[in-house]
PDB file of C-alpha atoms in Angstrom:
ATOM      1  CA  UNK X1415      -8.337   9.530  28.825  1.00 83.00           C
ATOM      2  CA  UNK X1416     -10.408  10.228  25.917  1.00 88.00           C
ATOM      3  CA  UNK X1417      -7.259   9.315  23.543  1.00 88.00           C
ATOM      4  CA  UNK X1418      -6.452   5.880  25.796  1.00 91.00           C
ATOM      5  CA  UNK X1419     -10.343   4.718  24.266  1.00 93.00           C
ATOM      6  CA  UNK X1420     -10.104   6.592  21.084  1.00 93.00           C
ATOM      7  CA  UNK X1421      -7.180   4.509  20.416  1.00 93.00           C
ATOM      8  CA  UNK X1422      -7.948   1.131  20.731  1.00 94.00           C
ATOM      9  CA  UNK X1423     -10.880   1.923  19.178  1.00 94.00           C
ATOM     10  CA  UNK X1424      -9.163   2.489  15.714  1.00 94.00           C
ATOM     11  CA  UNK X1425      -6.474  -0.030  16.676  1.00 94.00           C
ATOM     12  CA  UNK X1426      -9.397  -2.674  17.016  1.00 95.00           C
ATOM     13  CA  UNK X1427     -11.669  -1.420  14.085  1.00 95.00           C
ATOM     14  CA  UNK X1428      -7.924  -0.709  12.273  1.00 94.00           C
ATOM     15  CA  UNK X1429      -7.278  -5.307  12.366  1.00 94.00           C
ATOM     16  CA  UNK X1430     -10.721  -6.354  12.167  1.00 94.00           C
ATOM     17  CA  UNK X1431     -12.620  -4.041   8.919  1.00 94.00           C
ATOM     18  CA  UNK X1432      -8.523  -5.720   8.244  1.00 93.00           C
ATOM     19  CA  UNK X1433      -9.329  -9.472   9.080  1.00 92.00           C
ATOM     20  CA  UNK X1434     -12.806  -8.224   7.284  1.00 92.00           C
ATOM     21  CA  UNK X1435     -10.587  -7.243   3.598  1.00 89.00           C
ATOM     22  CA  UNK X1436      -9.764 -10.891   3.085  1.00 88.00           C
ATOM     23  CA  UNK X1437     -13.217 -11.823   4.513  1.00 87.00           C
ATOM     24  CA  UNK X1438     -15.849 -10.769   2.702  1.00 85.00           C
ATOM     25  CA  UNK X1439     -17.729 -12.075  -0.755  1.00 79.00           C
ATOM     26  CA  UNK X1440     -17.703  -9.375  -2.498  1.00 79.00           C
ATOM     27  CA  UNK X1441     -14.670  -7.178  -4.557  1.00 80.00           C
ATOM     28  CA  UNK X1442     -15.964  -3.613  -4.209  1.00 81.00           C
ATOM     29  CA  UNK X1443     -17.186  -4.215  -0.069  1.00 85.00           C
ATOM     30  CA  UNK X1444     -13.082  -5.365   0.138  1.00 87.00           C
ATOM     31  CA  UNK X1445     -11.684  -2.599  -0.510  1.00 88.00           C
ATOM     32  CA  UNK X1446     -14.244  -0.543   1.303  1.00 90.00           C
ATOM     33  CA  UNK X1447     -13.268  -2.475   4.027  1.00 92.00           C
ATOM     34  CA  UNK X1448      -9.231  -1.323   3.471  1.00 92.00           C
ATOM     35  CA  UNK X1449     -10.618   1.971   2.925  1.00 93.00           C
ATOM     36  CA  UNK X1450     -12.309   1.535   6.837  1.00 94.00           C
ATOM     37  CA  UNK X1451      -8.626  -0.251   8.093  1.00 94.00           C
ATOM     38  CA  UNK X1452      -7.249   2.794   6.841  1.00 93.00           C
ATOM     39  CA  UNK X1453      -8.684   5.199   8.359  1.00 94.00           C
ATOM     40  CA  UNK X1454      -8.400   3.872  10.899  1.00 94.00           C
ATOM     41  CA  UNK X1455      -4.796   3.547  11.428  1.00 93.00           C
ATOM     42  CA  UNK X1456      -4.433   6.991  10.584  1.00 92.00           C
ATOM     43  CA  UNK X1457      -6.243   8.096  13.749  1.00 93.00           C
ATOM     44  CA  UNK X1458      -3.938   6.934  15.353  1.00 92.00           C
ATOM     45  CA  UNK X1459      -1.243   9.123  14.021  1.00 92.00           C
ATOM     46  CA  UNK X1460      -3.588  12.441  14.715  1.00 92.00           C
ATOM     47  CA  UNK X1461      -3.451  11.715  18.150  1.00 91.00           C
ATOM     48  CA  UNK X1462       0.345  11.745  17.738  1.00 91.00           C
ATOM     49  CA  UNK X1463       0.092  15.010  16.581  1.00 89.00           C
ATOM     50  CA  UNK X1464       0.371  14.023  12.851  1.00 91.00           C
ATOM     51  CA  UNK X1465      -2.138  16.412  11.719  1.00 90.00           C
ATOM     52  CA  UNK X1466      -0.815  16.202   8.045  1.00 92.00           C
ATOM     53  CA  UNK X1467       1.113  13.212   7.814  1.00 92.00           C
ATOM     54  CA  UNK X1468      -2.577  11.673   9.368  1.00 93.00           C
ATOM     55  CA  UNK X1469      -5.048  14.080   7.189  1.00 94.00           C
ATOM     56  CA  UNK X1470      -2.322  12.937   4.169  1.00 92.00           C
ATOM     57  CA  UNK X1471      -2.978   8.738   4.384  1.00 92.00           C
ATOM     58  CA  UNK X1472      -7.012   9.505   4.711  1.00 93.00           C
ATOM     59  CA  UNK X1473      -7.494  11.574   2.266  1.00 94.00           C
ATOM     60  CA  UNK X1474      -4.380   9.150   0.112  1.00 91.00           C
ATOM     61  CA  UNK X1475      -6.486   5.730   0.757  1.00 91.00           C
ATOM     62  CA  UNK X1476      -9.735   7.764   0.157  1.00 92.00           C
ATOM     63  CA  UNK X1477      -9.212   8.042  -3.976  1.00 91.00           C
ATOM     64  CA  UNK X1478      -6.545   5.234  -3.571  1.00 89.00           C
ATOM     65  CA  UNK X1479      -8.992   2.931  -2.375  1.00 89.00           C
ATOM     66  CA  UNK X1480     -12.179   4.696  -4.984  1.00 89.00           C
ATOM     67  CA  UNK X1481      -9.390   3.476  -8.034  1.00 87.00           C
ATOM     68  CA  UNK X1482      -8.948   0.104  -6.756  1.00 85.00           C
ATOM     69  CA  UNK X1483     -12.818  -0.057  -5.880  1.00 84.00           C
ATOM     70  CA  UNK X1484     -12.926   0.908 -10.928  1.00 85.00           C
ATOM     71  CA  UNK X1485     -10.328  -1.740 -11.049  1.00 81.00           C
ATOM     72  CA  UNK X1486     -12.196  -4.047  -8.728  1.00 78.00           C
ATOM     73  CA  UNK X1487     -15.437  -4.347 -10.773  1.00 76.00           C
ATOM     74  CA  UNK X1488     -13.415  -3.830 -14.310  1.00 77.00           C
ATOM     75  CA  UNK X1489     -10.779  -6.638 -13.472  1.00 71.00           C
ATOM     76  CA  UNK X1490     -12.145  -9.396 -10.810  1.00 65.00           C
ATOM     77  CA  UNK X1491     -15.346 -11.175 -11.114  1.00 63.00           C
ATOM     78  CA  UNK X1492     -17.860 -11.598  -8.624  1.00 63.00           C
ATOM     79  CA  UNK X1493     -17.486  -7.703  -7.820  1.00 60.00           C
ATOM     80  CA  UNK X1494     -21.103  -7.412  -6.332  1.00 63.00           C
ATOM     81  CA  UNK X1495     -20.747 -10.656  -3.822  1.00 62.00           C
ATOM     82  CA  UNK X1496     -23.966 -12.433  -5.564  1.00 64.00           C
ATOM     83  CA  UNK X1497     -22.671 -15.607  -4.300  1.00 65.00           C
ATOM     84  CA  UNK X1498     -20.334 -16.360  -2.047  1.00 65.00           C
ATOM     85  CA  UNK X1499     -16.446 -16.255  -2.841  1.00 66.00           C
ATOM     86  CA  UNK X1500     -13.359 -17.697  -2.003  1.00 70.00           C
ATOM     87  CA  UNK X1501      -9.468 -17.226  -3.855  1.00 76.00           C
ATOM     88  CA  UNK X1502      -7.138 -19.021  -2.008  1.00 80.00           C
ATOM     89  CA  UNK X1503      -4.582 -21.232  -1.901  1.00 82.00           C
ATOM     90  CA  UNK X1504      -2.427 -22.452   1.486  1.00 84.00           C
ATOM     91  CA  UNK X1505      -5.371 -20.896   4.341  1.00 85.00           C
ATOM     92  CA  UNK X1506      -3.266 -22.835   6.738  1.00 89.00           C
ATOM     93  CA  UNK X1507       0.317 -22.869   5.546  1.00 91.00           C
ATOM     94  CA  UNK X1508      -0.792 -18.842   5.433  1.00 91.00           C
ATOM     95  CA  UNK X1509      -2.214 -18.730   8.374  1.00 92.00           C
ATOM     96  CA  UNK X1510       0.161 -19.963  10.650  1.00 94.00           C
ATOM     97  CA  UNK X1511       3.361 -18.362   9.633  1.00 94.00           C
ATOM     98  CA  UNK X1512       1.239 -15.196   9.997  1.00 93.00           C
ATOM     99  CA  UNK X1513       0.025 -16.272  13.085  1.00 95.00           C
ATOM    100  CA  UNK X1514       3.684 -16.747  14.042  1.00 96.00           C
ATOM    101  CA  UNK X1515       4.866 -13.459  12.545  1.00 95.00           C
ATOM    102  CA  UNK X1516       2.170 -12.261  15.337  1.00 95.00           C
ATOM    103  CA  UNK X1517       3.855 -13.628  18.048  1.00 96.00           C
ATOM    104  CA  UNK X1518       7.102 -13.810  18.240  1.00 96.00           C
ATOM    105  CA  UNK X1519       6.912  -9.380  17.246  1.00 95.00           C
ATOM    106  CA  UNK X1520       4.635  -9.283  19.458  1.00 95.00           C
ATOM    107  CA  UNK X1521       7.133 -10.616  21.587  1.00 95.00           C
ATOM    108  CA  UNK X1522      10.137  -9.225  20.936  1.00 95.00           C
ATOM    109  CA  UNK X1523       7.646  -5.642  21.099  1.00 93.00           C
ATOM    110  CA  UNK X1524       6.720  -6.740  24.416  1.00 93.00           C
ATOM    111  CA  UNK X1525       9.888  -7.735  25.868  1.00 94.00           C
ATOM    112  CA  UNK X1526      12.538  -5.047  24.078  1.00 92.00           C
ATOM    113  CA  UNK X1527      13.752  -2.474  26.145  1.00 91.00           C
ATOM    114  CA  UNK X1528      12.628   1.286  24.173  1.00 90.00           C
ATOM    115  CA  UNK X1529      14.927   3.637  24.625  1.00 90.00           C
ATOM    116  CA  UNK X1530      13.795   6.508  26.267  1.00 88.00           C
ATOM    117  CA  UNK X1531      12.191   9.951  24.861  1.00 88.00           C
ATOM    118  CA  UNK X1532      14.450  11.862  23.648  1.00 85.00           C
ATOM    119  CA  UNK X1533      13.239  15.692  22.978  1.00 85.00           C
ATOM    120  CA  UNK X1534      10.088  16.724  22.967  1.00 88.00           C
ATOM    121  CA  UNK X1535       8.056  17.535  19.127  1.00 88.00           C
ATOM    122  CA  UNK X1536       8.460  21.224  18.219  1.00 89.00           C
ATOM    123  CA  UNK X1537       5.622  23.434  17.444  1.00 87.00           C
ATOM    124  CA  UNK X1538       4.521  22.806  14.512  1.00 90.00           C
ATOM    125  CA  UNK X1539       6.320  19.268  12.861  1.00 90.00           C
ATOM    126  CA  UNK X1540       4.608  20.139   9.641  1.00 91.00           C
ATOM    127  CA  UNK X1541       6.925  22.986   9.626  1.00 93.00           C
ATOM    128  CA  UNK X1542       9.080  20.528  10.972  1.00 92.00           C
ATOM    129  CA  UNK X1543       8.806  17.941   8.456  1.00 92.00           C
ATOM    130  CA  UNK X1544       8.921  20.252   5.471  1.00 92.00           C
ATOM    131  CA  UNK X1545      12.154  22.122   6.626  1.00 91.00           C
ATOM    132  CA  UNK X1546      13.282  18.908   6.742  1.00 92.00           C
ATOM    133  CA  UNK X1547      12.673  17.664   3.037  1.00 91.00           C
ATOM    134  CA  UNK X1548      14.032  20.939   1.887  1.00 93.00           C
ATOM    135  CA  UNK X1549      16.820  20.432   3.896  1.00 92.00           C
ATOM    136  CA  UNK X1550      19.024  17.902   6.049  1.00 91.00           C
ATOM    137  CA  UNK X1551      16.581  15.103   3.715  1.00 91.00           C
ATOM    138  CA  UNK X1552      16.484  16.755   0.363  1.00 94.00           C
ATOM    139  CA  UNK X1553      18.122  12.754  -0.293  1.00 94.00           C
ATOM    140  CA  UNK X1554      14.702  11.855   0.146  1.00 94.00           C
ATOM    141  CA  UNK X1555      12.921  14.295  -1.668  1.00 93.00           C
ATOM    142  CA  UNK X1556      14.947  14.010  -4.139  1.00 95.00           C
ATOM    143  CA  UNK X1557      14.293  10.354  -4.551  1.00 95.00           C
ATOM    144  CA  UNK X1558      10.990   9.894  -4.050  1.00 94.00           C
ATOM    145  CA  UNK X1559      10.140  12.686  -6.937  1.00 94.00           C
ATOM    146  CA  UNK X1560      11.694  10.290  -9.065  1.00 96.00           C
ATOM    147  CA  UNK X1561      11.427   7.355  -8.474  1.00 95.00           C
ATOM    148  CA  UNK X1562       7.089   9.012  -9.209  1.00 95.00           C
ATOM    149  CA  UNK X1563       8.401  10.241 -11.520  1.00 96.00           C
ATOM    150  CA  UNK X1564       9.729   6.974 -13.060  1.00 96.00           C
ATOM    151  CA  UNK X1565       5.953   4.993 -12.246  1.00 95.00           C
ATOM    152  CA  UNK X1566       3.874   7.098 -14.133  1.00 94.00           C
ATOM    153  CA  UNK X1567       6.265   6.344 -17.390  1.00 94.00           C
ATOM    154  CA  UNK X1568       6.595   2.877 -15.800  1.00 93.00           C
ATOM    155  CA  UNK X1569       3.003   2.393 -15.255  1.00 92.00           C
ATOM    156  CA  UNK X1570       2.271   4.084 -19.008  1.00 90.00           C
ATOM    157  CA  UNK X1571       4.189   1.408 -20.615  1.00 89.00           C
ATOM    158  CA  UNK X1572       3.092  -1.489 -19.054  1.00 88.00           C
ATOM    159  CA  UNK X1573      -0.472  -0.226 -19.376  1.00 86.00           C
ATOM    160  CA  UNK X1574      -0.180   0.148 -23.362  1.00 84.00           C
ATOM    161  CA  UNK X1575      -2.079  -1.739 -25.710  1.00 82.00           C
ATOM    162  CA  UNK X1576      -0.047  -0.923 -28.071  1.00 82.00           C
ATOM    163  CA  UNK X1577       3.778  -0.978 -27.075  1.00 78.00           C
ATOM    164  CA  UNK X1578       7.109  -0.239 -29.378  1.00 78.00           C
ATOM    165  CA  UNK X1579       7.078  -3.505 -31.275  1.00 80.00           C
ATOM    166  CA  UNK X1580       3.377  -3.388 -31.739  1.00 80.00           C
ATOM    167  CA  UNK X1581       3.433   0.060 -33.697  1.00 80.00           C
ATOM    168  CA  UNK X1582       7.167  -0.432 -35.704  1.00 80.00           C
ATOM    169  CA  UNK X1583       8.072  -4.011 -35.683  1.00 80.00           C
ATOM    170  CA  UNK X1584      11.389  -5.390 -34.388  1.00 82.00           C
ATOM    171  CA  UNK X1585      13.302  -3.534 -36.274  1.00 81.00           C
ATOM    172  CA  UNK X1586      15.101  -0.393 -34.710  1.00 79.00           C
ATOM    173  CA  UNK X1587      15.170   2.271 -37.283  1.00 81.00           C
ATOM    174  CA  UNK X1588      11.209   0.595 -38.831  1.00 75.00           C
ATOM    175  CA  UNK X1589       9.538   4.039 -39.831  1.00 74.00           C
ATOM    176  CA  UNK X1590       6.391   4.589 -40.089  1.00 75.00           C
ATOM    177  CA  UNK X1591       4.484   3.460 -37.411  1.00 77.00           C
ATOM    178  CA  UNK X1592       2.393   0.528 -38.087  1.00 77.00           C
ATOM    179  CA  UNK X1593      -1.358   3.114 -36.828  1.00 78.00           C
ATOM    180  CA  UNK X1594      -4.894   2.046 -37.054  1.00 78.00           C
ATOM    181  CA  UNK X1595      -5.482   5.871 -37.456  1.00 77.00           C
ATOM    182  CA  UNK X1596      -2.714   7.914 -38.933  1.00 74.00           C
ATOM    183  CA  UNK X1597      -1.588  11.618 -37.965  1.00 69.00           C
ATOM    184  CA  UNK X1598       0.142  12.741 -35.892  1.00 66.00           C
ATOM    185  CA  UNK X1599       2.896  15.387 -37.539  1.00 67.00           C
ATOM    186  CA  UNK X1600       4.315  14.225 -40.183  1.00 58.00           C
ATOM    187  CA  UNK X1601       2.985  10.610 -39.805  1.00 53.00           C
TER     188      UNK X1601
ATOM    189  CA  UNK W 884      -1.031   5.090  24.994  1.00 78.00           C
ATOM    190  CA  UNK W 885       2.402   3.672  25.079  1.00 88.00           C
ATOM    191  CA  UNK W 886       4.942   2.988  22.534  1.00 91.00           C
ATOM    192  CA  UNK W 887       4.198  -0.685  22.449  1.00 92.00           C
ATOM    193  CA  UNK W 888       0.359  -0.375  22.119  1.00 93.00           C
ATOM    194  CA  UNK W 889       1.425   1.069  18.914  1.00 94.00           C
ATOM    195  CA  UNK W 890       3.889  -1.484  17.614  1.00 94.00           C
ATOM    196  CA  UNK W 891       0.816  -4.035  19.319  1.00 94.00           C
ATOM    197  CA  UNK W 892      -1.323  -2.761  16.323  1.00 94.00           C
ATOM    198  CA  UNK W 893       1.212  -2.350  13.962  1.00 95.00           C
ATOM    199  CA  UNK W 894       2.391  -5.564  14.416  1.00 96.00           C
ATOM    200  CA  UNK W 895      -1.107  -6.430  14.235  1.00 95.00           C
ATOM    201  CA  UNK W 896      -1.805  -5.387  10.756  1.00 95.00           C
ATOM    202  CA  UNK W 897       1.087  -7.059   8.561  1.00 95.00           C
ATOM    203  CA  UNK W 898       0.653  -9.979  10.321  1.00 95.00           C
ATOM    204  CA  UNK W 899      -3.307  -9.192   8.296  1.00 94.00           C
ATOM    205  CA  UNK W 900      -1.773  -7.904   5.344  1.00 94.00           C
ATOM    206  CA  UNK W 901       1.318 -10.962   5.461  1.00 94.00           C
ATOM    207  CA  UNK W 902      -2.016 -13.561   5.829  1.00 93.00           C
ATOM    208  CA  UNK W 903      -3.524 -11.778   2.582  1.00 92.00           C
ATOM    209  CA  UNK W 904      -1.120 -12.504   0.617  1.00 92.00           C
ATOM    210  CA  UNK W 905       0.443 -15.752   1.115  1.00 92.00           C
ATOM    211  CA  UNK W 906      -3.014 -16.996   0.530  1.00 91.00           C
ATOM    212  CA  UNK W 907      -4.974 -14.386  -1.112  1.00 88.00           C
ATOM    213  CA  UNK W 908      -5.015 -16.086  -5.142  1.00 85.00           C
ATOM    214  CA  UNK W 909      -6.446 -12.519  -7.122  1.00 83.00           C
ATOM    215  CA  UNK W 910      -3.467 -10.157  -7.988  1.00 84.00           C
ATOM    216  CA  UNK W 911      -5.520  -7.533  -6.822  1.00 84.00           C
ATOM    217  CA  UNK W 912      -5.795  -8.989  -3.476  1.00 86.00           C
ATOM    218  CA  UNK W 913      -2.019  -9.240  -3.265  1.00 89.00           C
ATOM    219  CA  UNK W 914      -1.477  -5.893  -3.164  1.00 89.00           C
ATOM    220  CA  UNK W 915      -4.938  -5.043  -0.559  1.00 90.00           C
ATOM    221  CA  UNK W 916      -2.436  -7.719   1.625  1.00 92.00           C
ATOM    222  CA  UNK W 917       0.785  -5.454   0.664  1.00 93.00           C
ATOM    223  CA  UNK W 918      -0.784  -2.393   1.045  1.00 92.00           C
ATOM    224  CA  UNK W 919      -1.931  -2.892   4.579  1.00 93.00           C
ATOM    225  CA  UNK W 920       1.798  -4.196   5.841  1.00 94.00           C
ATOM    226  CA  UNK W 921       3.038  -0.741   4.494  1.00 94.00           C
ATOM    227  CA  UNK W 922       0.347   0.844   6.809  1.00 93.00           C
ATOM    228  CA  UNK W 923       2.011  -0.751   9.791  1.00 95.00           C
ATOM    229  CA  UNK W 924       5.034   0.239   8.729  1.00 95.00           C
ATOM    230  CA  UNK W 925       3.358   4.013   8.677  1.00 94.00           C
ATOM    231  CA  UNK W 926       2.360   3.066  12.113  1.00 94.00           C
ATOM    232  CA  UNK W 927       5.479   2.239  13.656  1.00 94.00           C
ATOM    233  CA  UNK W 928       6.970   4.647  11.724  1.00 94.00           C
ATOM    234  CA  UNK W 929       4.951   7.727  12.989  1.00 94.00           C
ATOM    235  CA  UNK W 930       4.792   6.078  17.315  1.00 94.00           C
ATOM    236  CA  UNK W 931       9.194   5.433  16.990  1.00 92.00           C
ATOM    237  CA  UNK W 932       9.072   9.407  15.767  1.00 93.00           C
ATOM    238  CA  UNK W 933       6.346  10.624  18.667  1.00 93.00           C
ATOM    239  CA  UNK W 934       7.564   8.175  21.691  1.00 93.00           C
ATOM    240  CA  UNK W 935      11.966   7.864  21.359  1.00 92.00           C
ATOM    241  CA  UNK W 936      12.955  10.857  19.084  1.00 88.00           C
ATOM    242  CA  UNK W 937       9.970  13.505  18.255  1.00 90.00           C
ATOM    243  CA  UNK W 938      12.304  16.059  17.791  1.00 90.00           C
ATOM    244  CA  UNK W 939      14.484  15.307  15.314  1.00 89.00           C
ATOM    245  CA  UNK W 940      11.823  15.239  12.234  1.00 90.00           C
ATOM    246  CA  UNK W 941      13.429  11.375  10.653  1.00 91.00           C
ATOM    247  CA  UNK W 942      10.552   9.190  11.698  1.00 91.00           C
ATOM    248  CA  UNK W 943       8.148  12.242   9.945  1.00 92.00           C
ATOM    249  CA  UNK W 944      10.233  11.495   7.033  1.00 94.00           C
ATOM    250  CA  UNK W 945       9.757   7.936   6.914  1.00 93.00           C
ATOM    251  CA  UNK W 946       6.186   8.001   7.126  1.00 93.00           C
ATOM    252  CA  UNK W 947       6.114  10.069   4.086  1.00 93.00           C
ATOM    253  CA  UNK W 948       8.748   7.226   2.174  1.00 94.00           C
ATOM    254  CA  UNK W 949       6.566   4.681   3.688  1.00 94.00           C
ATOM    255  CA  UNK W 950       2.845   7.428   2.253  1.00 93.00           C
ATOM    256  CA  UNK W 951       4.570   6.993  -1.557  1.00 94.00           C
ATOM    257  CA  UNK W 952       5.780   3.908  -1.199  1.00 93.00           C
ATOM    258  CA  UNK W 953       1.844   2.658  -0.663  1.00 92.00           C
ATOM    259  CA  UNK W 954       1.604   5.286  -3.647  1.00 92.00           C
ATOM    260  CA  UNK W 955       3.985   3.390  -6.152  1.00 94.00           C
ATOM    261  CA  UNK W 956       3.170   0.171  -5.426  1.00 92.00           C
ATOM    262  CA  UNK W 957      -1.141   0.339  -5.914  1.00 91.00           C
ATOM    263  CA  UNK W 958       0.527   2.277  -9.602  1.00 91.00           C
ATOM    264  CA  UNK W 959       2.964  -0.661 -10.254  1.00 92.00           C
ATOM    265  CA  UNK W 960       0.956  -3.373  -9.376  1.00 90.00           C
ATOM    266  CA  UNK W 961      -2.511  -2.219 -11.290  1.00 89.00           C
ATOM    267  CA  UNK W 962      -0.405  -1.829 -14.547  1.00 90.00           C
ATOM    268  CA  UNK W 963       1.802  -4.998 -14.046  1.00 88.00           C
ATOM    269  CA  UNK W 964      -2.450  -6.600 -13.650  1.00 87.00           C
ATOM    270  CA  UNK W 965      -3.277  -4.921 -16.616  1.00 87.00           C
ATOM    271  CA  UNK W 966      -0.305  -5.941 -18.869  1.00 87.00           C
ATOM    272  CA  UNK W 967      -1.024  -9.727 -17.870  1.00 86.00           C
ATOM    273  CA  UNK W 968      -4.421  -9.849 -17.926  1.00 85.00           C
ATOM    274  CA  UNK W 969      -4.329  -8.333 -21.851  1.00 84.00           C
ATOM    275  CA  UNK W 970      -1.038 -10.955 -21.967  1.00 81.00           C
ATOM    276  CA  UNK W 971      -3.298 -13.953 -21.413  1.00 79.00           C
ATOM    277  CA  UNK W 972      -5.847 -12.528 -19.455  1.00 78.00           C
ATOM    278  CA  UNK W 973      -4.518 -13.182 -16.126  1.00 78.00           C
ATOM    279  CA  UNK W 974      -6.272 -12.420 -12.662  1.00 75.00           C
ATOM    280  CA  UNK W 975      -4.317 -15.109 -10.712  1.00 78.00           C
ATOM    281  CA  UNK W 976      -1.895 -15.888  -9.031  1.00 78.00           C
ATOM    282  CA  UNK W 977      -1.821 -19.287  -9.935  1.00 77.00           C
ATOM    283  CA  UNK W 978      -2.238 -18.661 -13.280  1.00 79.00           C
ATOM    284  CA  UNK W 979       0.859 -16.786 -14.378  1.00 78.00           C
ATOM    285  CA  UNK W 980       3.679 -20.088 -14.662  1.00 77.00           C
ATOM    286  CA  UNK W 981       4.931 -19.500 -17.453  1.00 76.00           C
ATOM    287  CA  UNK W 982       8.548 -19.198 -15.674  1.00 79.00           C
ATOM    288  CA  UNK W 983       7.755 -22.710 -14.106  1.00 76.00           C
ATOM    289  CA  UNK W 984       9.520 -25.204 -16.160  1.00 67.00           C
TER     290      UNK W 984
END
């Protein structure tokens, strides 16, 4: 009973703060509304016994939203919400598509004959996850690792202000680099 | 708590995120909408694990992949936002129309 109450409070909170992300007047407030939505949505995971994944989502989202708040204040107009802010296009069309998606998928959720529960959770679900990632699901772990590494490299390359062509010019054998401050080994 | 309740929560989060991703002009706000949609996948994956096949860890692995996807999406989204802002002071999607013609 208590679990059901917590679930519905968290579900309502997650959706309400999710809506608030696109309704508040300040970018910083939108970021923290999104953080609240993530924390509300991660609490049901804890109710299901997924303590590791639930805490992981909460901790990761706190870090992510703090980083996002910095970007918000750095890049976006009106970070403090001192004036009304509305940056939308095709609001009606988007709303219609979103409501339509909710109605169709919601009807599917209620009408589909979902399979019966097979088996019971293991005693230590986190151990089972770790064992799967290091054993039968090793490929998933490899792909995740490679993907994260590729993301680090690509993000640095994209965000760097002076790329390869700024430093060496169009000629692939162009040396030395045209840097404002010379340095490095033998440059 | 039932599977349907969890899936309804996931559908609601997906719909809200879809609205945000479609309607917002700011690149970072679109990313917020996408994150809400991935969050819906996390909730649905965890619910399927618990209510359909709790003996297998597959549902948990899906949740882990979705969490990683969220981190990758944010890192690459911000990198692209910085790159496009550097190239032409663009921070709204409607301003990034170089490929229109």
